[in-house]
Each structure stands twice: as C-alpha cells, then as structure tokens.
Amino acid sequence: MYNFGIHLYSLGVAIASHFNEKVGKMWRGEHETFNILREKVDPNAQYIWVHAASLGEFEQGRPIIEHIKKEHPQQKVLLTFFSPSGYEVRKNYEGADIIAYLPLDTASNARRFLSLIKVKMALFIKYEFWYNYLHILKQQGVPVYSISCIFRDNQIFFRWYGKPYSKVLRCITHFYAQNEESRRLLASIGLTNVTVTGDTRFDRVLQIREAAKHLPIVEKFITGNPSKVFVAGSSWQPDEDIFIRYFNEHKDWKLIIAPHVISEEHLREIEKQLEGRKVVRYTEAETASELDKADALIINCFGLLSSIYHYGQVTYVGGGFGVGIHNVLEAAVWNVPVIIGPNNKKFQEAQELIAAGGCFEITGYPDFEQLMQRFEADALYLSEAGKRAGEYVKDRAGATTGVLTEISQDSH
C-alpha cells in the first residue's frame, strides 16, 4: 500500500511540476541527484548521510554536521533535502561534501541511490521516516539515528490503521527525542531505544547569535529612533494586514519587514499597504540618501533575518494565520518578546515560550493593538518579556552534546 501511494504521489508531482515553479525545481532536482552522485561520490570513501526535509530541519542537524567535520575533517558528508526551500538556500553549504535532493522513496529509487554511495551512518532529522530507504539501510547494517525527533499521539504510527507503517520505526538504531512525551509514545509501541536530549535548534540559534552579521544599512535605517523598532520576520499577507495597520496609525515606530515571499507582486502589495509612509527596499537602500528618515525597510533578500531580529524591541514571527508559525527561536535568542498568530499548537517551542512569558499569541488586530499598547506604556513589562524569551533559549541549549557521544563513536 505504501509503495502504491508513493507512485501515485510521484505521478502527481510530475504533473504539478509543469504548473508550479517550486514543485518543478524539486522534480528536476530529484532526477539530477543520480548524476550528481555518479559525478561526485568518492568510490573509496564512506559517507555520513544527513537528510533534512527543509531548511528548518537542516538547522537542527547543522551543529552535528559541523561538530563531525571539526573533529574528523577527513570524514565525507552527504546532505540531502526533500524541499526546494532547503536545497535552494543551502546547495552551496561548505560543511557537506555532496548536497542533493533526495529522490522520492520508491523501492527502485532507494536501491539505486544506495548503490551509488557507501553510507557509514545515516542521520534523519526530526520527522523523516522514509520506508524504503530505511529498510534498505537496515538490511545493509547501516546505523540510523533520528535526531531531534518529536512525536504526537495523532500521528499514524500510534493509530490502529498505522501499525503496518509503524514498522519503519524499527529501522532506527536510536531516537534522540525532544521530549518525554515522545519517549512515552515510542514505548507504547515497544520501542525503548530512546534518549531525550531536547532540540538541537537551541544550540543552533545560539551559534547564529554569536556569528550575527553587522548590518550597516539596518543601523542607518534605525538611526534617530533605535528604541522603537518592530521587526516582522517570515510574514504572510494575513500577518501583514494586522501589523501594518497598527504602524500606519502609530507613526513613531520604525518597521522592518522580512516577508516569507519576496516576489515582486508581494513586495508591491506591502508597499501599497504602507502608502503614505516612506518605504525602502533593502537591496536599494545603499542609494537611498535619506534612509535614516524612512519609516519602513523591506528585506527583499534571504539570509539576513536571524541577524535583523537583533535590532528590534518587539518581534513578530509569521505563519500563525496560515499553515503554521516559522522559527520563533531565532527572534527569542535576542532577548526580545515574540508575537505569533494562533496556529502554533503543534510547535512545542512556541507553547513553552508562551508559558515562559516571552511569547504572545494574537488572534486578530484587537489583540495585537492591546499588546503593543501595553508594551509602549510599560517599559518594565517589555523588558521582562524579552528577558524571559532569551532565558528560555539559553536554558534549553545542550542537545547537540547529548547526541554526539554515540554519533562521534560511529563516525571514526
């Protein structure tokens, strides 16, 4: 049944690739993978294979990749992605020897893929449990580790109809789980090879903070009012409809927007909403003679957001009025409060950050307006919320160390 479903999915992707640019990149990239492996694989080397679905999962695995490379610089690493939002951003990452898309998990693709490269161990990040790849790895005696995994009781593995598919979990050598609930759920189906280490993303965001970029354009933009800067990251239109309305009415704030989609159409829509305000795009800011007098700065390029959060007194992380929030930790690590939309219940870090008092859920404009007015009126409340956000991140660091002892032993 699984293989039948994968073939149907493959057919759907093939059709969609003609109409959707993102799907088209994925489809072409998956087919190019075999050529990449034939061209780049060292036939005399064994590889540590790290698979991440997308960019967020890559950031969870990155501290482990970089530790392995630091301690064992000769060790070869293969990094694969499922989504273009991971591969296209990190295809030139210097920490891996080979970077490619992972072909869809058909039995023939999995056999072909694993015949082209000698895998010493495999690290699958968070949610990735591909039936054919994992069964072949087990048959080959390759140790497989599930890193920063997290389970919920509504997942297929724990439903009566998911028992056949749950066998894939028995291909995992060891689970490094984010929480005790995941350990309990795995134990309920007879799996006890679990260590609760937490989430490696906490270690990664602390690394990012240490390596934050110096951004002269942003610093010039906030000159004159550096104490009232609002940074919105990974925002979508429903998010923008809320916070832009507020800032059109409260003109003493500087607004930095890093939208999730930076298409020309979306950028123009944001500029239209900010009509009457002086707006500058980041890539055009060097020629803006009065950048410091602008009201809003739109970040129309990638790779800067994690450093830009540093400049805000209040931050907003988008996605909560759509499919789900983006990375709240990148903002919280800077000791600033984080505002998010209501679709955050599946994100453990968001729920814990709310409980810690460093993150605030809104369901619409009235909530947002009330919260912002309190932040403006009560400097101590604002400061304490930011402090709690930063402490939450620092207190949960260390998951990478918890994983690496066993992983490092097998990476020699």
Tab-separated table of C-alpha atoms in Angstrom:
chain	number	residue	atom	x	y	z
A	1	MET	CA	0.000	0.000	0.000
A	2	TYR	CA	2.848	2.405	0.891
A	3	ASN	CA	4.642	1.853	-2.417
A	4	PHE	CA	1.394	2.268	-4.344
A	5	GLY	CA	0.795	5.575	-2.574
A	6	ILE	CA	4.336	6.783	-3.304
A	7	HIS	CA	3.907	6.036	-7.005
A	8	LEU	CA	0.617	7.956	-7.057
A	9	TYR	CA	2.322	10.845	-5.289
A	10	SER	CA	5.177	10.719	-7.804
A	11	LEU	CA	2.684	10.952	-10.647
A	12	GLY	CA	1.038	13.946	-9.011
A	13	VAL	CA	4.391	15.686	-8.559
A	14	ALA	CA	5.279	15.045	-12.208
A	15	ILE	CA	2.046	16.687	-13.345
A	16	ALA	CA	2.312	19.579	-10.883
A	17	SER	CA	5.912	20.269	-11.950
A	18	HIS	CA	4.588	21.738	-15.195
A	19	PHE	CA	2.477	24.317	-13.384
A	20	ASN	CA	4.300	25.119	-10.127
A	21	GLU	CA	7.828	26.532	-10.080
A	22	LYS	CA	8.699	25.136	-6.635
A	23	VAL	CA	7.465	21.637	-7.484
A	24	GLY	CA	9.281	21.865	-10.813
A	25	LYS	CA	12.588	22.586	-9.059
A	26	MET	CA	12.053	19.613	-6.764
A	27	TRP	CA	11.135	17.300	-9.643
A	28	ARG	CA	14.160	18.290	-11.750
A	29	GLY	CA	16.457	18.221	-8.733
A	30	GLU	CA	15.440	14.702	-7.732
A	31	HIS	CA	16.164	13.406	-11.220
A	32	GLU	CA	19.526	15.191	-11.263
A	33	THR	CA	20.594	13.552	-7.990
A	34	PHE	CA	21.789	10.340	-9.615
A	35	ASN	CA	24.021	12.314	-11.977
A	36	ILE	CA	25.406	14.285	-9.025
A	37	LEU	CA	26.226	11.092	-7.146
A	38	ARG	CA	27.897	9.462	-10.152
A	39	GLU	CA	29.977	12.583	-10.677
A	40	LYS	CA	30.953	13.472	-7.105
A	41	VAL	CA	30.968	10.322	-4.968
A	42	ASP	CA	34.412	9.070	-3.993
A	43	PRO	CA	34.094	5.278	-4.547
A	44	ASN	CA	36.767	4.620	-1.933
A	45	ALA	CA	35.092	6.646	0.816
A	46	GLN	CA	32.301	6.036	3.276
A	47	TYR	CA	29.824	8.836	3.859
A	48	ILE	CA	27.791	10.054	6.769
A	49	TRP	CA	24.395	10.781	5.233
A	50	VAL	CA	22.336	13.579	6.782
A	51	HIS	CA	18.801	14.058	5.485
A	52	ALA	CA	16.685	17.130	6.258
A	53	ALA	CA	13.281	17.781	4.755
A	54	SER	CA	13.733	21.531	4.551
A	55	LEU	CA	15.684	24.491	5.877
A	56	GLY	CA	14.388	24.292	9.443
A	57	GLU	CA	15.377	20.640	9.806
A	58	PHE	CA	18.780	21.410	8.295
A	59	GLU	CA	19.381	24.000	11.005
A	60	GLN	CA	18.644	21.303	13.588
A	61	GLY	CA	21.193	18.975	12.030
A	62	ARG	CA	23.804	21.607	11.271
A	63	PRO	CA	25.511	21.672	14.713
A	64	ILE	CA	26.071	17.917	14.442
A	65	ILE	CA	27.436	18.130	10.894
A	66	GLU	CA	29.838	20.867	11.894
A	67	HIS	CA	30.998	19.031	15.003
A	68	ILE	CA	31.732	15.901	12.960
A	69	LYS	CA	33.641	17.932	10.376
A	70	LYS	CA	35.606	19.741	13.078
A	71	GLU	CA	36.592	16.566	14.919
A	72	HIS	CA	37.019	14.396	11.808
A	73	PRO	CA	37.854	16.729	8.880
A	74	GLN	CA	38.504	13.829	6.507
A	75	GLN	CA	35.047	12.358	7.043
A	76	LYS	CA	32.811	12.700	3.973
A	77	VAL	CA	29.275	14.031	4.442
A	78	LEU	CA	26.311	13.701	2.084
A	79	LEU	CA	23.483	16.174	2.742
A	80	THR	CA	20.078	15.687	1.121
A	81	PHE	CA	16.895	17.737	1.120
A	82	PHE	CA	13.306	16.999	0.177
A	83	SER	CA	12.130	20.588	-0.263
A	84	PRO	CA	13.452	23.352	-2.544
A	85	SER	CA	13.219	25.772	0.385
A	86	GLY	CA	16.064	23.810	1.952
A	87	TYR	CA	18.112	22.785	-1.057
A	88	GLU	CA	17.997	26.064	-2.975
A	89	VAL	CA	19.128	28.052	0.084
A	90	ARG	CA	21.849	25.649	1.232
A	91	LYS	CA	23.066	23.985	-2.003
A	92	ASN	CA	26.443	25.720	-1.573
A	93	TYR	CA	26.839	24.913	2.127
A	94	GLU	CA	30.517	24.244	2.745
A	95	GLY	CA	30.009	21.787	5.600
A	96	ALA	CA	28.963	18.924	3.301
A	97	ASP	CA	30.922	17.243	0.519
A	98	ILE	CA	27.855	16.483	-1.596
A	99	ILE	CA	24.459	18.212	-1.493
A	100	ALA	CA	21.464	16.945	-3.442
A	101	TYR	CA	17.727	16.407	-3.433
A	102	LEU	CA	16.510	13.057	-2.094
A	103	PRO	CA	14.643	11.170	-4.846
A	104	LEU	CA	11.142	10.061	-3.899
A	105	ASP	CA	11.029	6.972	-1.729
A	106	THR	CA	10.157	4.375	-4.336
A	107	ALA	CA	11.831	0.998	-3.922
A	108	SER	CA	13.745	1.437	-7.196
A	109	ASN	CA	14.930	4.947	-6.306
A	110	ALA	CA	16.089	3.839	-2.861
A	111	ARG	CA	18.019	0.851	-4.248
A	112	ARG	CA	19.603	2.968	-6.970
A	113	PHE	CA	20.516	5.796	-4.585
A	114	LEU	CA	22.126	3.496	-2.027
A	115	SER	CA	24.016	1.561	-4.707
A	116	LEU	CA	25.837	4.739	-5.738
A	117	ILE	CA	27.239	5.649	-2.318
A	118	LYS	CA	28.683	3.783	0.667
A	119	VAL	CA	26.805	5.021	3.735
A	120	LYS	CA	28.604	4.673	7.047
A	121	MET	CA	25.740	6.028	9.114
A	122	ALA	CA	22.572	7.976	8.437
A	123	LEU	CA	21.086	10.864	10.407
A	124	PHE	CA	17.441	11.634	9.675
A	125	ILE	CA	16.283	14.934	11.175
A	126	LYS	CA	13.007	15.358	13.077
A	127	TYR	CA	10.112	13.890	11.029
A	128	GLU	CA	11.837	11.985	8.227
A	129	PHE	CA	10.880	8.283	8.111
A	130	TRP	CA	11.143	7.018	4.517
A	131	TYR	CA	10.087	3.385	4.389
A	132	ASN	CA	12.200	2.042	1.521
A	133	TYR	CA	15.379	3.952	2.286
A	134	LEU	CA	15.275	2.947	5.942
A	135	HIS	CA	14.571	-0.718	5.279
A	136	ILE	CA	17.461	-0.983	2.828
A	137	LEU	CA	19.794	0.764	5.273
A	138	LYS	CA	18.780	-1.731	7.937
A	139	GLN	CA	19.391	-4.649	5.558
A	140	GLN	CA	22.853	-3.224	4.870
A	141	GLY	CA	23.596	-2.959	8.586
A	142	VAL	CA	23.943	0.831	8.484
A	143	PRO	CA	23.203	2.554	11.820
A	144	VAL	CA	20.426	5.133	11.507
A	145	TYR	CA	19.764	7.883	14.046
A	146	SER	CA	16.640	10.010	14.349
A	147	ILE	CA	17.767	13.451	15.526
A	148	SER	CA	15.582	15.963	17.400
A	149	CYS	CA	12.546	13.814	16.667
A	150	ILE	CA	9.206	14.658	18.191
A	151	PHE	CA	6.046	12.534	18.216
A	152	ARG	CA	2.365	13.244	18.861
A	153	ASP	CA	-0.374	10.759	19.633
A	154	ASN	CA	-2.345	11.650	16.491
A	155	GLN	CA	0.457	10.502	14.173
A	156	ILE	CA	-0.133	7.430	12.034
A	157	PHE	CA	2.392	5.339	13.989
A	158	PHE	CA	0.103	5.315	17.031
A	159	ARG	CA	-3.230	4.631	15.314
A	160	TRP	CA	-4.629	1.145	14.771
A	161	TYR	CA	-4.559	1.568	10.988
A	162	GLY	CA	-0.920	2.708	11.049
A	163	LYS	CA	0.527	-0.482	12.523
A	164	PRO	CA	1.989	-1.728	9.204
A	165	TYR	CA	3.721	1.591	8.523
A	166	SER	CA	4.971	1.903	12.113
A	167	LYS	CA	7.390	-0.942	11.342
A	168	VAL	CA	9.569	1.684	9.680
A	169	LEU	CA	10.459	2.983	13.153
A	170	ARG	CA	12.116	-0.347	13.936
A	171	CYS	CA	14.743	0.520	11.332
A	172	ILE	CA	16.025	3.316	13.587
A	173	THR	CA	19.079	2.416	15.653
A	174	HIS	CA	18.425	5.142	18.215
A	175	PHE	CA	15.988	8.008	18.682
A	176	TYR	CA	17.224	11.299	20.134
A	177	ALA	CA	13.883	12.803	21.098
A	178	GLN	CA	12.881	16.330	22.037
A	179	ASN	CA	10.619	15.448	24.974
A	180	GLU	CA	9.340	12.806	27.377
A	181	GLU	CA	6.014	12.562	25.554
A	182	SER	CA	7.867	11.250	22.504
A	183	ARG	CA	9.621	8.651	24.648
A	184	ARG	CA	6.284	7.575	26.123
A	185	LEU	CA	4.629	7.230	22.722
A	186	LEU	CA	7.502	5.179	21.313
A	187	ALA	CA	7.411	2.939	24.387
A	188	SER	CA	3.682	2.359	23.786
A	189	ILE	CA	4.574	0.513	20.565
A	190	GLY	CA	7.505	-1.333	22.083
A	191	LEU	CA	10.396	0.983	21.200
A	192	THR	CA	12.740	1.783	24.061
A	193	ASN	CA	15.905	2.771	22.180
A	194	VAL	CA	15.225	6.420	23.008
A	195	THR	CA	17.188	9.192	24.711
A	196	VAL	CA	15.537	12.513	25.500
A	197	THR	CA	18.133	15.129	24.559
A	198	GLY	CA	15.995	18.127	23.621
A	199	ASP	CA	16.076	20.122	20.413
A	200	THR	CA	19.374	20.920	18.680
A	201	ARG	CA	17.818	24.112	17.279
A	202	PHE	CA	18.515	25.834	20.597
A	203	ASP	CA	22.225	25.216	20.106
A	204	ARG	CA	21.995	26.396	16.515
A	205	VAL	CA	20.284	29.715	17.274
A	206	LEU	CA	22.915	30.450	19.907
A	207	GLN	CA	25.583	29.774	17.250
A	208	ILE	CA	23.748	32.095	14.868
A	209	ARG	CA	23.654	34.803	17.502
A	210	GLU	CA	27.403	34.507	18.037
A	211	ALA	CA	28.005	34.792	14.278
A	212	ALA	CA	25.415	37.527	13.636
A	213	LYS	CA	26.131	39.844	10.745
A	214	HIS	CA	26.894	43.519	11.152
A	215	LEU	CA	24.279	45.287	9.018
A	216	PRO	CA	25.170	48.949	8.371
A	217	ILE	CA	22.063	49.514	6.241
A	218	VAL	CA	19.759	48.463	9.081
A	219	GLU	CA	21.745	50.537	11.566
A	220	LYS	CA	21.476	53.612	9.384
A	221	PHE	CA	17.738	52.991	8.943
A	222	ILE	CA	17.065	52.929	12.693
A	223	THR	CA	19.217	55.992	13.402
A	224	GLY	CA	17.153	58.625	15.149
A	225	ASN	CA	14.753	56.171	16.763
A	226	PRO	CA	16.593	52.958	17.692
A	227	SER	CA	14.390	52.360	20.738
A	228	LYS	CA	11.126	51.851	18.817
A	229	VAL	CA	11.871	49.260	16.145
A	230	PHE	CA	9.453	46.470	15.239
A	231	VAL	CA	10.826	43.518	13.252
A	232	ALA	CA	8.439	41.186	11.426
A	233	GLY	CA	10.019	38.009	10.078
A	234	SER	CA	8.693	35.381	7.656
A	235	SER	CA	5.417	37.272	7.375
A	236	TRP	CA	2.494	36.416	5.113
A	237	GLN	CA	-0.301	38.712	3.993
A	238	PRO	CA	-2.675	37.895	6.912
A	239	ASP	CA	0.148	38.815	9.310
A	240	GLU	CA	0.945	41.994	7.395
A	241	ASP	CA	-2.707	43.053	7.359
A	242	ILE	CA	-2.529	43.213	11.156
A	243	PHE	CA	0.787	44.829	11.998
A	244	ILE	CA	0.899	47.249	9.026
A	245	ARG	CA	-2.471	48.622	10.075
A	246	TYR	CA	-1.066	49.364	13.503
A	247	PHE	CA	2.057	51.066	12.202
A	248	ASN	CA	0.101	53.180	9.772
A	249	GLU	CA	-1.684	54.539	12.833
A	250	HIS	CA	1.395	54.795	15.087
A	251	LYS	CA	3.988	56.639	13.070
A	252	ASP	CA	6.639	56.896	15.781
A	253	TRP	CA	7.783	53.284	15.200
A	254	LYS	CA	10.333	52.064	12.667
A	255	LEU	CA	9.128	48.942	10.859
A	256	ILE	CA	11.356	46.224	9.361
A	257	ILE	CA	9.559	43.546	7.343
A	258	ALA	CA	11.231	40.371	6.081
A	259	PRO	CA	8.349	38.683	4.223
A	260	HIS	CA	8.340	34.955	3.612
A	261	VAL	CA	7.619	35.511	-0.076
A	262	ILE	CA	9.715	38.159	-1.819
A	263	SER	CA	8.081	38.099	-5.222
A	264	GLU	CA	7.668	41.468	-6.902
A	265	GLU	CA	3.897	41.128	-6.639
A	266	HIS	CA	4.015	40.628	-2.874
A	267	LEU	CA	6.532	43.420	-2.329
A	268	ARG	CA	4.321	45.854	-4.214
A	269	GLU	CA	1.320	44.785	-2.152
A	270	ILE	CA	3.244	45.562	1.058
A	271	GLU	CA	4.289	48.944	-0.319
A	272	LYS	CA	0.696	49.669	-1.275
A	273	GLN	CA	-0.442	48.910	2.282
A	274	LEU	CA	2.221	51.312	3.568
A	275	GLU	CA	1.020	54.085	1.277
A	276	GLY	CA	1.839	57.450	2.773
A	277	ARG	CA	4.903	56.086	4.622
A	278	LYS	CA	8.450	56.335	3.306
A	279	VAL	CA	9.430	52.764	2.344
A	280	VAL	CA	12.833	51.497	1.215
A	281	ARG	CA	13.783	48.036	-0.066
A	282	TYR	CA	16.972	46.629	1.403
A	283	THR	CA	18.645	45.959	-1.960
A	284	GLU	CA	18.028	49.568	-2.984
A	285	ALA	CA	18.962	51.129	0.360
A	286	GLU	CA	22.581	51.990	-0.433
A	287	THR	CA	21.379	54.594	-2.921
A	288	ALA	CA	18.694	55.976	-0.584
A	289	SER	CA	20.127	59.268	0.604
A	290	GLU	CA	17.627	59.624	3.468
A	291	LEU	CA	17.476	56.023	4.674
A	292	ASP	CA	17.503	57.181	8.293
A	293	LYS	CA	14.302	59.158	7.632
A	294	ALA	CA	12.429	56.177	6.151
A	295	ASP	CA	9.552	54.622	8.091
A	296	ALA	CA	9.757	51.040	6.805
A	297	LEU	CA	12.553	48.838	5.496
A	298	ILE	CA	11.558	45.794	3.448
A	299	ILE	CA	14.101	42.956	3.420
A	300	ASN	CA	13.782	41.674	-0.151
A	301	CYS	CA	16.596	39.113	0.032
A	302	PHE	CA	17.400	35.983	2.012
A	303	GLY	CA	19.922	35.192	4.733
A	304	LEU	CA	19.624	38.272	6.958
A	305	LEU	CA	16.598	37.701	9.172
A	306	SER	CA	18.318	35.957	12.069
A	307	SER	CA	20.669	38.945	12.422
A	308	ILE	CA	17.968	41.553	11.851
A	309	TYR	CA	15.916	40.402	14.867
A	310	HIS	CA	18.718	41.863	16.987
A	311	TYR	CA	17.629	45.393	16.100
A	312	GLY	CA	14.023	45.074	17.303
A	313	GLN	CA	12.425	45.884	20.634
A	314	VAL	CA	9.413	43.775	19.635
A	315	THR	CA	9.384	40.984	17.059
A	316	TYR	CA	6.706	39.191	15.104
A	317	VAL	CA	7.123	35.735	13.569
A	318	GLY	CA	4.713	34.990	10.743
A	319	GLY	CA	2.806	31.945	9.577
A	320	GLY	CA	0.419	31.707	12.501
A	321	PHE	CA	-2.576	32.654	10.393
A	322	GLY	CA	-1.684	30.029	7.789
A	323	VAL	CA	-0.023	26.632	7.778
A	324	GLY	CA	1.939	27.287	10.963
A	325	ILE	CA	4.458	29.630	12.551
A	326	HIS	CA	8.061	29.930	11.464
A	327	ASN	CA	11.127	29.863	13.716
A	328	VAL	CA	10.428	31.741	16.955
A	329	LEU	CA	13.793	30.827	18.480
A	330	GLU	CA	15.757	32.998	16.048
A	331	ALA	CA	13.928	36.004	17.461
A	332	ALA	CA	13.752	34.968	21.124
A	333	VAL	CA	17.514	34.380	21.375
A	334	TRP	CA	17.999	38.160	21.125
A	335	ASN	CA	16.122	38.813	24.403
A	336	VAL	CA	13.111	40.344	22.682
A	337	PRO	CA	9.445	39.369	23.051
A	338	VAL	CA	7.879	37.467	20.170
A	339	ILE	CA	4.342	37.834	18.819
A	340	ILE	CA	2.736	34.998	16.836
A	341	GLY	CA	-0.610	34.032	15.301
A	342	PRO	CA	-2.922	31.282	16.595
A	343	ASN	CA	-1.698	28.332	14.513
A	344	ASN	CA	1.116	27.421	16.885
A	345	LYS	CA	-0.244	24.460	18.854
A	346	LYS	CA	1.946	21.861	17.098
A	347	PHE	CA	5.113	23.787	17.910
A	348	GLN	CA	6.450	22.761	21.287
A	349	GLU	CA	8.923	25.630	21.486
A	350	ALA	CA	6.163	28.174	20.878
A	351	GLN	CA	3.935	26.667	23.550
A	352	GLU	CA	6.778	26.616	26.067
A	353	LEU	CA	7.863	30.127	25.163
A	354	ILE	CA	4.319	31.393	25.705
A	355	ALA	CA	4.247	29.657	29.105
A	356	ALA	CA	7.597	31.246	29.950
A	357	GLY	CA	6.210	34.722	29.260
A	358	GLY	CA	8.451	35.512	26.305
A	359	CYS	CA	5.943	34.921	23.514
A	360	PHE	CA	2.417	36.221	22.932
A	361	GLU	CA	-0.364	34.758	20.801
A	362	ILE	CA	-2.762	37.050	18.982
A	363	THR	CA	-5.913	36.081	17.104
A	364	GLY	CA	-6.504	39.362	15.292
A	365	TYR	CA	-5.949	43.105	15.250
A	366	PRO	CA	-7.597	43.918	18.624
A	367	ASP	CA	-5.212	41.528	20.431
A	368	PHE	CA	-2.224	42.962	18.612
A	369	GLU	CA	-3.195	46.559	19.323
A	370	GLN	CA	-3.793	45.865	23.014
A	371	LEU	CA	-0.464	44.066	23.384
A	372	MET	CA	1.525	46.754	21.588
A	373	GLN	CA	-0.092	49.477	23.675
A	374	ARG	CA	0.924	47.650	26.827
A	375	PHE	CA	4.486	47.270	25.586
A	376	GLU	CA	4.585	51.018	24.848
A	377	ALA	CA	3.097	52.007	28.191
A	378	ASP	CA	5.101	49.645	30.424
A	379	ALA	CA	8.839	49.552	29.688
A	380	LEU	CA	9.458	47.087	32.529
A	381	TYR	CA	6.875	44.655	31.148
A	382	LEU	CA	8.528	44.867	27.722
A	383	SER	CA	11.996	44.334	29.189
A	384	GLU	CA	10.923	41.383	31.347
A	385	ALA	CA	9.202	39.676	28.398
A	386	GLY	CA	12.377	39.978	26.345
A	387	LYS	CA	14.500	38.663	29.200
A	388	ARG	CA	12.245	35.617	29.593
A	389	ALA	CA	12.464	34.891	25.875
A	390	GLY	CA	16.259	34.882	25.933
A	391	GLU	CA	16.490	32.831	29.123
A	392	TYR	CA	14.138	30.224	27.669
A	393	VAL	CA	16.535	29.616	24.764
A	394	LYS	CA	19.694	29.533	26.895
A	395	ASP	CA	18.182	27.166	29.450
A	396	ARG	CA	17.425	24.551	26.791
A	397	ALA	CA	20.760	24.514	24.992
A	398	GLY	CA	22.929	21.388	25.041
A	399	ALA	CA	21.007	18.847	22.954
A	400	THR	CA	23.885	18.569	20.489
A	401	THR	CA	26.217	17.393	23.257
A	402	GLY	CA	23.634	14.831	24.318
A	403	VAL	CA	23.596	13.309	20.840
A	404	LEU	CA	27.247	13.482	19.891
A	405	THR	CA	28.841	10.886	22.175
A	406	GLU	CA	27.325	7.917	20.388
A	407	ILE	CA	27.327	9.583	16.968
A	408	SER	CA	31.028	10.515	17.253
A	409	GLN	CA	31.995	6.972	18.171
A	410	ASP	CA	30.417	5.690	14.967
A	411	SER	CA	31.878	8.468	12.805
A	412	HIS	CA	35.508	7.357	13.173
